[in-house]
XYZ file of C-alpha atoms in Angstrom:
597
model
C -0.042 0.055 -0.121
C 1.528 3.318 -0.984
C 1.732 6.535 -3.065
C 4.645 8.700 -4.432
C 7.383 6.317 -3.146
C 5.929 5.539 0.344
C 4.418 2.356 1.303
C 3.338 0.720 4.652
C 4.197 -3.052 5.004
C 1.714 -3.756 7.622
C -1.645 -4.752 6.210
C -4.679 -2.856 7.007
C -6.303 -5.947 8.664
C -3.303 -6.274 10.869
C -3.447 -2.690 11.950
C -7.205 -2.967 12.689
C -6.571 -5.967 15.070
C -3.746 -4.132 16.744
C -5.830 -1.125 17.286
C -8.564 -3.226 18.879
C -6.101 -4.973 21.166
C -6.409 -8.396 19.673
C -2.940 -8.407 18.211
C 0.109 -7.254 20.189
C 2.107 -4.356 19.023
C 5.883 -4.653 18.092
C 6.686 -1.437 19.856
C 4.697 0.363 22.305
C 5.560 3.942 23.335
C 4.112 4.573 26.831
C 3.506 7.662 28.944
C 4.804 10.424 26.540
C 3.140 13.585 25.511
C 2.102 13.339 21.933
C 2.484 16.551 19.725
C -0.791 16.246 17.901
C -0.055 18.242 14.640
C -3.507 17.613 13.384
C -5.339 19.107 16.362
C -2.696 21.304 17.593
C -2.907 19.763 21.029
C -0.309 18.261 23.486
C -1.800 14.837 24.671
C -0.717 12.319 27.256
C -1.399 9.180 25.195
C 0.306 5.928 24.149
C 1.499 4.851 20.691
C 1.325 1.247 19.334
C 3.490 0.299 16.475
C 3.014 -2.730 14.349
C 5.746 -3.518 11.782
C 6.435 -0.201 10.028
C 3.219 1.454 11.096
C 1.316 3.208 13.697
C -1.817 1.132 14.717
C -3.189 2.894 17.879
C -2.862 6.290 19.528
C -4.783 6.496 22.902
C -5.037 5.572 26.660
C -5.472 1.808 26.351
C -2.499 -0.544 26.979
C -4.163 -3.655 25.444
C -1.733 -3.851 22.543
C 1.093 -4.724 24.887
C 2.062 -8.326 24.497
C 4.552 -10.709 25.916
C 7.067 -9.875 23.255
C 6.098 -6.204 22.716
C 9.054 -3.687 23.202
C 7.935 -1.064 25.544
C 9.544 2.505 25.347
C 9.075 4.533 28.540
C 8.532 7.954 27.177
C 7.706 9.557 30.471
C 8.511 13.212 30.701
C 9.230 13.225 26.891
C 7.439 14.644 23.835
C 6.592 12.300 21.085
C 6.733 14.168 17.619
C 6.317 12.987 14.004
C 9.533 12.588 12.293
C 10.783 15.950 10.497
C 10.556 16.327 6.958
C 13.009 18.278 4.600
C 11.011 18.958 1.568
C 13.653 20.686 -0.504
C 17.134 18.943 -0.114
C 20.251 19.081 -2.231
C 22.156 15.863 -1.268
C 25.316 16.873 -3.104
C 27.047 19.633 -1.369
C 30.372 17.799 -0.946
C 28.435 15.282 1.070
C 26.512 12.536 -0.774
C 23.096 10.774 -0.116
C 24.647 8.291 2.253
C 26.790 10.699 4.361
C 24.037 13.430 4.557
C 21.416 10.855 5.538
C 23.777 9.383 8.169
C 24.135 12.711 9.761
C 20.644 14.156 9.823
C 18.608 10.931 10.610
C 19.848 11.020 14.232
C 18.998 14.765 14.368
C 15.332 13.681 13.469
C 14.824 14.181 9.863
C 13.218 11.022 8.701
C 12.053 12.160 5.355
C 13.782 14.204 2.639
C 12.913 15.122 -0.808
C 16.087 15.609 -2.850
C 17.033 17.370 -6.146
C 18.454 14.864 -8.766
C 20.417 17.638 -10.655
C 23.948 16.247 -10.932
C 22.951 12.674 -10.695
C 20.896 12.931 -13.902
C 23.539 15.226 -15.518
C 26.368 12.568 -15.123
C 24.382 9.364 -14.831
C 21.507 9.852 -17.643
C 18.059 8.766 -16.908
C 18.900 4.919 -16.592
C 21.890 5.610 -14.153
C 19.705 7.779 -11.923
C 16.772 5.289 -12.061
C 19.178 2.489 -10.799
C 20.523 4.713 -8.106
C 17.091 5.788 -6.972
C 16.159 2.195 -6.595
C 19.170 1.165 -4.665
C 18.911 4.064 -2.270
C 15.492 2.919 -1.106
C 17.418 0.538 1.081
C 18.472 3.401 3.331
C 16.712 3.957 6.578
C 13.955 6.773 6.463
C 12.290 8.179 3.408
C 14.526 9.223 0.678
C 12.509 10.651 -2.128
C 13.355 12.698 -5.262
C 12.379 15.681 -7.200
C 13.328 15.509 -10.859
C 14.806 18.445 -12.816
C 13.176 19.384 -16.170
C 16.073 21.339 -17.269
C 19.697 21.801 -16.119
C 20.615 24.853 -13.980
C 22.704 26.251 -16.840
C 22.098 25.820 -20.449
C 24.696 24.073 -22.349
C 25.098 22.452 -25.812
C 23.116 19.198 -26.011
C 20.970 20.047 -23.117
C 17.671 19.409 -24.762
C 18.704 16.044 -25.862
C 19.952 14.903 -22.521
C 16.755 16.325 -20.698
C 14.405 15.027 -23.453
C 10.643 14.571 -23.200
C 10.701 10.790 -23.051
C 13.231 10.409 -20.318
C 11.707 13.171 -18.127
C 8.272 11.818 -18.325
C 9.691 8.333 -17.334
C 11.597 9.668 -14.258
C 8.474 11.743 -13.179
C 6.473 8.482 -13.146
C 8.913 6.704 -10.866
C 7.440 5.766 -7.416
C 10.317 7.444 -5.566
C 9.782 10.852 -7.228
C 7.168 13.214 -5.631
C 7.381 15.758 -8.527
C 9.426 18.039 -10.480
C 12.366 20.090 -9.047
C 12.831 23.788 -9.150
C 13.441 25.411 -12.523
C 16.049 27.887 -11.468
C 15.754 29.433 -14.905
C 12.304 30.632 -14.062
C 12.204 33.128 -17.023
C 11.633 30.195 -19.198
C 8.330 29.601 -17.431
C 7.423 33.351 -17.577
C 8.123 33.133 -21.373
C 5.958 30.138 -21.738
C 8.500 27.542 -22.817
C 6.398 24.810 -24.541
C 8.280 21.918 -23.080
C 8.063 23.221 -19.598
C 4.474 23.991 -19.618
C 3.431 20.610 -21.159
C 5.430 18.975 -18.502
C 3.884 20.942 -15.839
C 0.493 19.687 -17.073
C 1.818 16.181 -16.953
C 3.151 16.496 -13.419
C -0.458 17.467 -12.438
C -2.005 14.794 -14.417
C -0.017 12.176 -12.638
C -0.847 13.521 -9.150
C 2.462 15.183 -8.358
C 3.929 18.531 -7.509
C 6.134 21.097 -9.061
C 8.657 22.542 -6.693
C 9.651 26.216 -7.574
C 12.417 28.805 -7.684
C 11.472 32.553 -8.165
C 14.488 34.274 -6.873
C 14.179 38.048 -7.812
C 10.866 37.581 -9.421
C 8.430 40.611 -8.989
C 4.843 40.111 -7.781
C 3.454 40.835 -11.278
C 5.766 38.243 -12.818
C 5.089 35.833 -10.099
C 1.425 35.697 -11.153
C 2.754 34.298 -14.577
C 5.003 31.709 -12.963
C 2.297 30.584 -10.642
C -0.086 30.320 -13.690
C 2.582 28.020 -15.362
C 1.900 25.404 -12.626
C 4.474 25.909 -10.053
C 3.533 24.637 -6.581
C 5.880 26.224 -4.108
C 8.828 28.559 -3.726
C 11.609 28.777 -1.127
C 13.390 31.877 -2.477
C 11.619 34.671 -0.520
C 14.188 36.798 1.285
C 11.818 39.253 2.926
C 8.595 38.715 4.917
C 6.818 40.698 2.015
C 8.098 38.256 -0.631
C 7.077 35.290 1.356
C 3.552 36.880 1.897
C 3.286 37.595 -1.881
C 3.882 33.885 -2.436
C 1.411 32.820 0.155
C -1.180 35.120 -1.259
C -0.899 33.783 -4.691
C -1.668 30.237 -3.508
C 1.917 28.962 -3.447
C 3.229 26.647 -0.810
C 5.600 29.118 0.964
C 8.863 27.635 2.135
C 10.847 29.637 4.500
C 14.416 29.150 4.260
C 17.546 29.190 6.641
C 20.648 28.141 4.962
C 24.313 28.599 4.903
C 24.113 30.823 1.828
C 20.814 32.511 2.805
C 20.434 32.623 6.592
C 17.039 34.379 6.008
C 14.723 32.997 8.663
C 14.919 35.843 10.981
C 13.569 38.235 8.279
C 11.010 35.887 6.557
C 9.608 34.405 9.728
C 8.161 37.878 10.493
C 5.336 37.034 8.050
C 4.186 34.778 10.920
C 5.336 36.622 14.050
C 4.114 40.094 12.958
C 1.688 39.260 10.184
C -0.581 36.734 11.952
C -1.122 34.746 8.817
C -2.493 31.094 8.456
C 0.615 28.825 8.641
C -1.137 25.804 7.252
C 0.616 26.311 3.889
C 3.900 27.381 5.266
C 6.895 25.035 5.254
C 10.743 25.372 6.132
C 13.884 24.364 4.430
C 17.598 24.250 4.802
C 18.078 24.467 1.002
C 21.320 22.474 0.729
C 23.591 24.003 3.331
C 27.219 23.372 3.250
C 28.537 20.587 5.606
C 30.010 22.821 8.290
C 26.646 24.642 8.526
C 24.922 21.354 9.219
C 27.425 20.318 11.676
C 27.226 23.388 13.747
C 23.625 24.591 13.198
C 21.833 21.337 12.747
C 19.287 20.364 9.821
C 15.479 20.574 10.177
C 15.877 20.373 14.045
C 17.810 23.655 13.660
C 14.885 25.268 11.710
C 12.401 24.445 14.423
C 14.835 25.618 17.126
C 15.371 29.109 15.355
C 11.827 29.456 14.525
C 10.758 28.987 18.243
C 13.443 31.290 19.457
C 12.145 33.933 16.942
C 8.774 33.844 18.350
C 6.777 31.024 16.489
C 4.642 28.946 18.774
C 6.176 25.298 19.245
C 3.139 23.730 17.606
C 3.199 25.950 14.566
C 7.034 25.515 14.091
C 6.686 21.814 14.247
C 3.591 21.495 12.104
C 5.622 23.378 9.313
C 8.113 20.614 9.125
C 5.758 17.833 9.526
C 2.108 17.812 8.518
C 2.485 20.850 6.443
C 5.396 19.455 4.527
C 3.606 16.064 4.187
C 0.443 17.779 2.838
C 2.430 20.027 0.481
C 4.116 16.638 -0.887
C 0.722 14.998 -1.054
C 1.867 12.318 1.428
C 0.024 13.198 4.368
C -1.831 9.892 4.537
C 1.551 8.308 5.097
C 3.932 10.685 7.108
C 3.667 14.064 8.935
C 1.661 13.014 12.041
C 1.235 10.550 14.765
C -2.001 8.677 13.823
C -3.262 5.156 12.978
C -2.365 4.062 9.466
C 0.669 6.496 9.149
C 4.389 5.177 8.985
C 5.879 4.945 12.419
C 8.397 7.834 12.012
C 8.664 9.113 15.588
C 10.823 11.224 17.669
C 11.212 11.305 21.332
C 12.117 14.933 22.315
C 13.447 15.631 25.732
C 12.273 19.224 25.597
C 10.861 21.964 23.332
C 14.001 24.180 23.206
C 16.635 22.188 21.503
C 14.498 19.915 19.508
C 17.378 17.231 19.390
C 15.673 13.756 19.718
C 16.700 11.279 22.250
C 15.388 8.436 20.156
C 14.515 8.397 16.365
C 12.210 5.668 15.003
C 11.882 5.299 11.366
C 9.268 2.853 9.696
C 9.116 1.240 13.152
C 12.660 0.738 13.750
C 14.978 2.495 16.274
C 17.479 4.019 13.920
C 19.263 6.403 16.309
C 19.604 7.200 20.021
C 21.242 10.134 21.826
C 22.559 11.470 18.429
C 24.245 8.289 17.354
C 23.128 6.476 14.210
C 22.136 2.685 14.905
C 20.716 1.678 11.632
C 23.095 0.327 8.880
C 23.491 2.194 5.737
C 23.764 0.517 2.166
C 27.101 0.126 0.481
C 26.871 1.960 -2.825
C 29.503 1.578 -5.597
C 28.862 5.032 -6.960
C 30.822 4.542 -10.153
C 28.437 1.873 -11.552
C 25.752 4.489 -12.252
C 27.877 7.170 -13.883
C 27.973 7.102 -17.856
C 30.066 10.321 -18.349
C 33.827 10.090 -18.175
C 35.661 12.506 -15.817
C 37.562 13.952 -18.746
C 37.519 12.967 -22.445
C 40.867 14.744 -23.402
C 44.397 14.321 -22.326
C 45.862 16.107 -19.328
C 48.592 17.888 -21.393
C 45.880 20.187 -22.882
C 45.493 21.711 -19.222
C 49.097 22.303 -18.878
C 49.213 25.092 -21.447
C 49.277 28.491 -19.473
C 47.853 30.422 -22.329
C 44.703 28.442 -22.038
C 43.561 30.547 -18.935
C 44.457 34.015 -20.272
C 41.869 36.540 -21.393
C 42.233 37.715 -24.962
C 42.865 41.357 -25.141
C 44.218 42.910 -28.314
C 43.071 46.668 -28.076
C 44.241 48.547 -25.053
C 42.050 51.393 -26.112
C 38.973 49.338 -25.125
C 37.857 48.412 -21.713
C 37.375 44.726 -20.590
C 34.050 43.804 -18.668
C 35.070 42.480 -15.385
C 32.728 40.215 -13.069
C 32.893 42.101 -9.787
C 31.495 40.147 -6.729
C 29.226 42.176 -4.680
C 28.241 39.252 -2.475
C 28.700 35.572 -2.218
C 26.658 34.989 -5.485
C 25.709 38.266 -7.155
C 28.056 39.885 -9.573
C 27.943 43.147 -11.380
C 29.746 44.330 -14.529
C 32.754 46.752 -14.263
C 34.473 47.927 -17.442
C 38.160 48.339 -16.766
C 41.070 49.588 -18.944
C 43.927 47.062 -18.838
C 47.271 46.874 -20.568
C 47.864 43.930 -23.105
C 50.783 41.547 -23.402
C 51.087 38.999 -26.424
C 47.391 39.458 -27.063
C 46.312 38.763 -23.644
C 45.083 41.008 -20.567
C 48.142 41.721 -18.593
C 46.996 41.440 -14.825
C 50.738 41.601 -13.306
C 50.105 44.985 -11.919
C 46.406 44.731 -11.071
C 45.540 44.002 -7.502
C 42.468 42.055 -6.988
C 41.939 40.860 -10.572
C 41.846 37.144 -11.496
C 41.609 35.068 -14.675
C 39.023 32.515 -14.948
C 38.247 29.872 -17.384
C 35.357 27.199 -17.799
C 36.633 24.175 -19.779
C 34.347 21.526 -21.208
C 35.159 18.179 -19.746
C 34.600 16.613 -23.194
C 37.244 18.814 -24.616
C 35.043 20.910 -26.930
C 35.118 24.428 -25.654
C 36.561 27.065 -23.214
C 35.122 30.149 -21.824
C 37.052 32.962 -20.210
C 36.311 35.781 -17.895
C 38.086 38.241 -15.425
C 37.110 38.302 -11.719
C 37.342 41.134 -9.023
C 36.768 40.613 -5.302
C 36.906 36.924 -5.432
C 40.223 35.845 -3.725
C 42.637 38.525 -4.449
C 45.914 36.591 -3.668
C 44.875 33.106 -5.084
C 47.601 31.872 -7.531
C 45.598 29.086 -8.985
C 42.637 27.067 -8.233
C 40.615 24.266 -10.223
C 37.216 22.961 -9.487
C 34.657 20.762 -10.911
C 32.401 21.891 -8.140
C 30.138 24.255 -9.815
C 26.673 24.314 -11.516
C 28.178 22.949 -14.904
C 30.516 20.495 -13.320
C 32.819 21.376 -16.088
C 36.339 22.484 -15.100
C 36.325 25.901 -13.610
C 39.837 27.387 -13.177
C 40.684 30.873 -11.327
C 43.776 32.534 -10.300
C 46.271 35.450 -10.940
C 49.004 33.014 -12.139
C 48.462 31.245 -15.419
C 51.119 28.601 -14.673
C 49.632 27.959 -10.992
C 46.165 27.501 -12.738
C 47.596 25.019 -15.188
C 49.074 23.038 -12.475
C 45.668 22.941 -10.412
C 43.734 22.017 -13.629
C 46.194 19.210 -14.452
C 45.834 17.706 -10.963
C 42.073 17.915 -10.971
C 42.259 15.982 -14.201
C 44.600 13.395 -12.499
C 42.155 12.731 -9.461
C 38.956 12.581 -11.879
C 37.308 15.647 -10.344
C 37.354 17.770 -7.447
C 39.192 21.088 -6.030
C 42.838 21.868 -6.054
C 44.575 24.983 -4.739
C 48.003 26.028 -5.700
C 50.445 28.420 -4.245
C 53.147 29.211 -7.028
C 54.010 25.620 -8.066
C 53.024 23.826 -4.946
C 49.660 22.111 -4.537
C 48.380 23.102 -0.943
C 44.923 21.690 -1.015
C 43.472 18.768 -2.757
C 39.826 17.599 -2.396
C 38.724 14.745 -4.466
C 35.177 14.673 -5.468
C 34.969 11.582 -7.800
C 31.191 11.488 -7.880
C 30.101 13.701 -10.607
C 32.756 16.133 -9.670
C 30.593 17.559 -6.913
C 30.502 14.927 -4.098
C 33.018 12.912 -2.131
C 32.304 9.251 -2.419
C 33.343 8.798 1.337
C 30.169 7.548 3.586
C 31.489 9.903 6.391
C 29.912 13.165 6.818
C 32.825 14.321 9.012
C 35.147 13.985 5.923
C 32.771 16.306 4.032
C 32.997 18.757 6.956
C 36.692 18.626 6.864
C 36.917 19.193 3.394
C 34.587 22.229 3.426
C 36.212 23.967 6.375
C 39.689 23.590 5.026
C 38.566 24.960 1.667
C 36.932 28.110 3.079
C 39.776 28.706 5.404
C 42.343 28.353 2.589
C 40.380 30.725 0.248
C 39.727 33.260 3.048
C 43.405 33.344 3.768
C 43.816 34.434 0.173
C 41.344 37.327 0.240
C 38.017 35.542 -0.183
C 35.673 37.949 1.678
C 32.511 35.942 1.887
C 31.107 32.986 4.102
C 30.103 30.384 1.709
C 32.756 29.383 -0.809
C 30.758 26.417 -2.121
C 27.907 28.442 -3.349
C 30.142 31.232 -4.847
C 31.755 28.407 -6.879
C 28.364 26.820 -7.794
C 26.683 29.910 -8.952
C 29.551 31.599 -10.876
C 28.615 29.290 -13.854
C 24.983 29.623 -13.710
C 23.006 31.668 -16.150
C 20.033 33.155 -13.935
C 21.617 35.364 -11.202
C 22.336 38.970 -11.910
C 25.683 40.044 -13.286
C 28.432 38.644 -15.423
C 28.536 34.746 -15.417
C 31.053 32.267 -17.036
C 28.913 29.639 -18.896
C 29.548 27.233 -21.501
C 28.735 29.706 -24.314
C 31.068 32.382 -22.882
C 31.128 35.333 -20.778
C 27.455 36.127 -20.222
C 25.574 39.176 -19.074
C 22.397 37.961 -17.560
C 20.161 41.108 -17.721
C 21.031 41.815 -21.260
C 20.866 38.071 -22.238
C 24.200 38.740 -24.166
C 27.303 36.938 -24.659
C 30.116 39.478 -24.154
C 32.893 36.968 -25.075
C 32.122 33.859 -26.928
C 33.617 30.409 -25.895
C 36.237 29.116 -28.264
C 36.814 25.579 -29.436
C 39.336 23.969 -26.991
C 41.166 22.259 -29.941
C 42.519 25.607 -31.040
C 44.362 25.976 -27.646
C 46.053 22.644 -27.599
C 49.851 22.968 -27.604
C 52.028 19.911 -27.001
């Protein structure tokens, strides 16, 4: 029995008999205070669990049998498992390592963006992976991307009509993922609008992304079929989305710690919260390690003045209803999955015990459940690099062409972690390239196709002023992004990333000072340890900040430099792109013309 990837193994007849006291429960939670998210009450009741499901909630102890495991919850609160309705399981960590971290923190359900898995595994590889990850404890569900996060040659063939429809029909998939390039919806892209209709026909949802979208344009995006948005950064923007019928997802993340502002829609606005959800929106590993995951959202919301019941509803029954899974998760009631937390207090919201599908999977912050062993490489169909390493050893590959000193060069200036603006700067030339030798704070940047077909170039300002060379496949395109002030150091870094099959390498002069292997799509470590992802993130941020990086989230700066939907100048597969003017300022060139043995 199930829907959208969730099933219960207990039969209805068995649950009826346990509820009547005729069949003993497997687990009986006794004496706790139930957080009833349906009625908004705190109730002193018992809970009987049979197999993976809740069979009874009430005052009777008739379901206790000789072999029933009785859990004494006296003095504790019994809450539904938390739901993360908008997750990105690829921020250096991978699906296994992130789940092993957040399950003990009480997140028993996550709905995950498949972006880079589809990009590197294709439809078949992603299908196989999604199937194998069903063996993880908790509910690991998916949103399917309809388009990539940055346009690239061949995108339409890779994200084709047939494959997208087949993926959307998978039982593990609850709907379509955010279309970050929302202007495509505003302009009425035929493929996207047809697919939005298909999503609704099969009873699923369409997650959304409307960053920077005005109220007037938001009307058109909602009309296109988008169900929700998590991109509000002010209380007014959040209220606009709620008023237009969107499920409004309030965010607190490493890049956008916006909760203190957007939560004022509730604390000062007195709005109905039944269509309000919360998300961490793919925070970096260090943020989760220090701030928590969904537990941190509840903790912060309560500290900011949201009533405890409302805060918990937003990450349980509200999220479940948004996902159209409320018959299976989101509350403590007969017939629902036994995803249950025992909370010692209503301040920290860190569970003493986590039960998922009727099994105790964590106690006192420690994971008890075993995780499946995944051989990631069996799903990937793209090779890390399809050209020889020597191509990257040519320093001229990274220089910005400049043949006329009388004309300014457009420079991508970082206003914030992810927002850039165009600055036109007069620069000297040397041998047909821009000469940065006397220019403090300016860096070369190149984006190189891992299939060996093209290279795009840009100049950056206020990125990391004393960085000699860095190469990274961690970016929206997962192509090879190379940044630095010294072309030879850039070449050294790029060649090393080629050798390790994807990752991040930082070079000082000729010395490699940091190496982070990310063999899984170029974005993720294959290590099952979340602590390893935290260590990688923290040392990368420290290394870049020591070289002048002025912001707090290096991973999202790298991720979005190569996207094509945020303001400013962007380095994309087609060249140096000015987003607001929809104009390529310097076209990408064929990589073959740059090959020098």
